CSV table of C-alpha atoms and ligand atoms in Angstrom, one decimal:
chain,number,residue,atom,x,y,z
V,1,UNK,CA,30.1,-16.0,2.7
V,2,UNK,CA,27.5,-13.4,2.3
V,3,UNK,CA,28.7,-9.8,2.0
V,4,UNK,CA,27.3,-7.8,5.0
V,5,UNK,CA,26.4,-5.0,2.6
V,6,UNK,CA,23.7,-7.2,1.1
V,7,UNK,CA,21.7,-7.0,4.2
V,8,UNK,CA,23.1,-3.8,5.7
V,9,UNK,CA,20.5,-1.7,7.6
V,10,UNK,CA,19.7,1.6,6.0
V,11,UNK,CA,18.8,3.7,9.0
V,12,UNK,CA,20.4,7.0,8.1
V,13,UNK,CA,17.3,8.4,6.5
V,14,UNK,CA,19.4,10.4,4.1
V,15,UNK,CA,21.7,9.2,1.4
V,16,UNK,CA,24.9,10.8,2.6
V,17,UNK,CA,24.3,9.5,6.2
V,18,UNK,CA,23.7,5.9,4.9
V,19,UNK,CA,27.0,6.3,3.1
V,20,UNK,CA,28.7,7.3,6.3
V,21,UNK,CA,27.2,4.2,8.0
V,22,UNK,CA,29.3,1.8,6.0
V,23,UNK,CA,31.3,0.6,9.0
V,24,UNK,CA,29.7,-1.6,11.5
V,25,UNK,CA,30.0,1.0,14.3
V,26,UNK,CA,31.5,4.3,15.2
V,27,UNK,CA,31.4,3.8,18.9
V,28,UNK,CA,33.1,3.0,21.2
V,29,UNK,CA,35.6,2.8,18.3
V,30,UNK,CA,35.4,2.3,14.5
V,31,UNK,CA,34.0,-1.2,13.8
V,32,UNK,CA,34.3,-3.5,10.8
V,33,UNK,CA,35.0,-1.7,7.5
V,34,UNK,CA,32.4,-2.6,4.8
V,35,UNK,CA,34.0,-0.8,1.9
V,36,UNK,CA,37.1,-2.7,1.4
V,37,UNK,CA,37.1,-3.0,-2.4
V,38,UNK,CA,35.5,-1.2,-5.3
V,39,UNK,CA,33.1,-4.1,-5.8
V,40,UNK,CA,31.9,-3.5,-2.2
V,41,UNK,CA,31.1,0.0,-3.2
V,42,UNK,CA,29.2,-1.3,-6.2
V,43,UNK,CA,27.2,-3.5,-4.0
V,44,UNK,CA,26.4,-0.7,-1.6
V,45,UNK,CA,25.3,1.5,-4.6
V,46,UNK,CA,22.9,-1.3,-5.5
V,47,UNK,CA,21.7,-1.8,-1.9
V,48,UNK,CA,20.7,1.9,-1.5
V,49,UNK,CA,19.0,1.8,-4.9
V,50,UNK,CA,20.9,4.8,-6.1
V,51,UNK,CA,20.3,3.8,-9.7
V,52,UNK,CA,17.5,1.8,-11.4
V,53,UNK,CA,18.7,-1.7,-12.1
V,54,UNK,CA,19.6,-1.4,-15.8
V,55,UNK,CA,21.5,1.9,-15.0
V,56,UNK,CA,23.3,0.1,-12.2
V,57,UNK,CA,24.5,-2.7,-14.6
V,58,UNK,CA,25.8,-0.1,-17.0
V,59,UNK,CA,27.6,1.7,-14.2
V,60,UNK,CA,29.1,-1.3,-12.5
V,61,UNK,CA,30.7,-2.4,-15.9
V,62,UNK,CA,32.7,0.9,-15.9
V,63,UNK,CA,36.4,0.8,-15.0
V,64,UNK,CA,37.0,0.7,-11.2
V,65,UNK,CA,37.9,3.9,-9.4
V,66,UNK,CA,39.9,4.2,-6.2
V,67,UNK,CA,38.2,2.8,-3.1
V,68,UNK,CA,40.6,4.6,-0.8
V,69,UNK,CA,39.3,7.9,-2.2
V,70,UNK,CA,35.8,6.7,-1.6
V,71,UNK,CA,36.6,6.0,2.0
V,72,UNK,CA,38.4,9.4,2.4
V,73,UNK,CA,35.4,11.1,0.9
V,74,UNK,CA,33.2,9.3,3.4
V,75,UNK,CA,35.3,10.3,6.4
V,76,UNK,CA,35.1,14.0,5.4
V,77,UNK,CA,31.3,13.7,5.6
V,78,UNK,CA,31.5,11.7,8.9
V,79,UNK,CA,33.7,14.3,10.5
V,80,UNK,CA,31.5,17.2,9.3
V,81,UNK,CA,28.2,15.7,10.5
V,82,UNK,CA,29.5,14.0,13.6
V,83,UNK,CA,30.9,17.3,14.9
V,84,UNK,CA,27.4,18.8,14.5
V,85,UNK,CA,25.7,16.0,16.5
V,86,UNK,CA,28.1,16.7,19.4
V,87,UNK,CA,28.4,20.4,19.4
V,88,UNK,CA,25.3,21.7,17.4
V,89,UNK,CA,27.7,23.7,15.2
V,90,UNK,CA,29.7,23.2,12.0
V,91,UNK,CA,33.5,23.2,12.3
V,92,UNK,CA,35.0,25.6,9.7
V,93,UNK,CA,37.9,23.3,9.0
V,94,UNK,CA,35.5,20.4,8.3
V,95,UNK,CA,33.5,22.7,6.0
V,96,UNK,CA,36.7,23.6,4.1
V,97,UNK,CA,37.3,19.9,3.5
V,98,UNK,CA,33.8,19.4,2.3
V,99,UNK,CA,34.1,22.5,0.0
V,100,UNK,CA,37.2,21.0,-1.6
V,101,UNK,CA,35.1,17.9,-2.4
V,102,UNK,CA,32.3,20.0,-3.8
V,103,UNK,CA,34.8,21.9,-5.9
V,104,UNK,CA,35.6,18.7,-7.7
V,105,UNK,CA,32.0,17.6,-7.9
V,106,UNK,CA,30.4,20.8,-9.2
V,107,UNK,CA,31.8,20.6,-12.8
V,108,UNK,CA,29.8,17.4,-13.1
V,109,UNK,CA,26.5,18.9,-11.9
V,110,UNK,CA,23.8,20.9,-13.7
V,111,UNK,CA,20.5,22.4,-12.9
V,112,UNK,CA,17.7,20.0,-13.9
V,113,UNK,CA,14.0,20.5,-14.3
V,114,UNK,CA,12.3,17.9,-12.2
V,115,UNK,CA,8.8,17.1,-11.0
V,116,UNK,CA,9.7,19.0,-7.8
V,117,UNK,CA,10.9,22.0,-9.7
V,118,UNK,CA,14.4,23.1,-10.5
V,119,UNK,CA,17.1,21.1,-8.7
V,120,UNK,CA,20.8,20.6,-8.9
V,121,UNK,CA,21.6,17.2,-10.3
V,122,UNK,CA,24.5,15.3,-11.9
V,123,UNK,CA,25.1,14.8,-15.6
V,124,UNK,CA,23.7,11.6,-17.1
V,125,UNK,CA,26.9,10.4,-18.8
V,126,UNK,CA,28.1,7.2,-17.2
V,127,UNK,CA,31.1,7.8,-15.0
V,128,UNK,CA,32.6,5.6,-12.2
V,129,UNK,CA,32.4,8.4,-9.7
V,130,UNK,CA,28.8,9.4,-10.4
V,131,UNK,CA,27.5,7.9,-7.1
V,132,UNK,CA,30.0,10.1,-5.2
V,133,UNK,CA,28.6,13.2,-6.9
V,134,UNK,CA,25.1,12.3,-5.9
V,135,UNK,CA,26.3,11.7,-2.3
V,136,UNK,CA,28.0,15.1,-2.3
V,137,UNK,CA,24.8,16.8,-3.5
V,138,UNK,CA,22.8,14.9,-0.9
V,139,UNK,CA,25.2,16.3,1.8
V,140,UNK,CA,24.9,19.8,0.4
V,141,UNK,CA,21.1,19.6,0.4
V,142,UNK,CA,21.2,18.4,4.1
V,143,UNK,CA,23.5,21.2,5.1
V,144,UNK,CA,21.5,23.9,3.3
V,145,UNK,CA,18.1,22.6,4.5
V,146,UNK,CA,16.4,23.2,7.8
V,147,UNK,CA,16.9,19.8,9.4
V,148,UNK,CA,20.5,19.9,10.5
V,149,UNK,CA,19.3,20.0,14.1
V,150,UNK,CA,17.8,16.5,13.4
V,151,UNK,CA,21.1,14.9,12.4
V,152,UNK,CA,22.1,12.7,15.3
V,153,UNK,CA,24.5,9.9,16.3
V,154,UNK,CA,23.1,6.7,17.7
V,155,UNK,CA,23.7,6.4,21.5
V,156,UNK,CA,24.7,2.8,21.0
V,157,UNK,CA,26.8,2.4,17.9
V,158,UNK,CA,27.5,6.0,16.7
V,159,UNK,CA,25.9,5.6,13.3
V,160,UNK,CA,24.5,8.9,12.0
V,161,UNK,CA,20.8,9.3,11.2
V,162,UNK,CA,18.2,12.0,10.4
V,163,UNK,CA,15.7,12.0,13.2
V,164,UNK,CA,12.3,12.2,11.5
V,165,UNK,CA,10.3,11.4,14.6
V,166,UNK,CA,7.5,13.8,15.5
V,167,UNK,CA,9.0,15.1,18.7
V,168,UNK,CA,12.7,14.7,17.7
V,169,UNK,CA,13.6,12.4,20.5
V,170,UNK,CA,15.0,9.4,18.6
V,171,UNK,CA,18.3,8.3,20.2
V,172,UNK,CA,19.3,5.2,18.2
V,173,UNK,CA,19.8,4.3,14.6
V,174,UNK,CA,17.5,1.3,14.9
V,175,UNK,CA,15.1,0.4,17.7
V,176,UNK,CA,15.4,-3.3,17.1
V,177,UNK,CA,19.2,-3.5,17.2
V,178,UNK,CA,20.6,-0.6,19.1
V,179,UNK,CA,17.5,0.6,21.0
V,180,UNK,CA,16.9,-2.7,22.7
V,181,UNK,CA,20.6,-3.1,23.6
V,182,UNK,CA,20.5,0.3,25.3
V,183,UNK,CA,17.3,-0.5,27.2
V,184,UNK,CA,18.7,-3.8,28.3
V,185,UNK,CA,21.8,-2.1,29.6
V,186,UNK,CA,19.8,0.6,31.4
V,187,UNK,CA,17.7,-2.1,33.0
V,188,UNK,CA,20.9,-3.9,34.1
V,189,UNK,CA,22.3,-0.8,35.7
V,190,UNK,CA,19.1,0.0,37.4
V,191,UNK,CA,19.0,-3.5,38.9
V,192,UNK,CA,22.5,-3.2,40.0
V,193,UNK,CA,21.8,0.2,41.7
V,194,UNK,CA,18.8,-1.4,43.5
V,195,UNK,CA,20.9,-4.2,44.7
V,196,UNK,CA,23.5,-1.8,46.1
V,197,UNK,CA,20.8,0.1,48.0
V,198,UNK,CA,19.5,-3.1,49.6
X,1,LIG,ZN1,23.0,2.2,16.4
């Protein structure tokens, strides 16, 4: 059977949000877990194109790390960003949890000269947890940037995404999957209301 990660939609628009969206849904309750094993995580890293292909092969041959820690890491990010989508503010406790993660990640980071100027990156040495460091830096960049008000949760499935639409009114992770479901439901309710009135 095909692993759902092979065709997983990448609707987050930002690395750490795609990482958070590795369960089938967050609403009305948590759906199917996609990161059950370390090889699932390897597949996801490939799916999002985090590394160039040869680099990915080198990385996936490294010893396995703990998938439970990967999921715990993910849930810290989910809590942090999901709270913002609901309340428009960061929760200090969630931020503490994220800071604890960053504290572990920072020793593996360095300032790098890139085409886009000086940026914080991770060291090149192969390490099983290197993808997590990159995800942590992706979350940090989102938090420190000016687009936190564009982080949203899908009205239908609860996946998180960065709304890059011009007017900032996107409501679902994916128009084809969730958008059409919501529209169909709205139509159904409207019809029902009309019938009641008659
Ligand atoms: Zn959705």
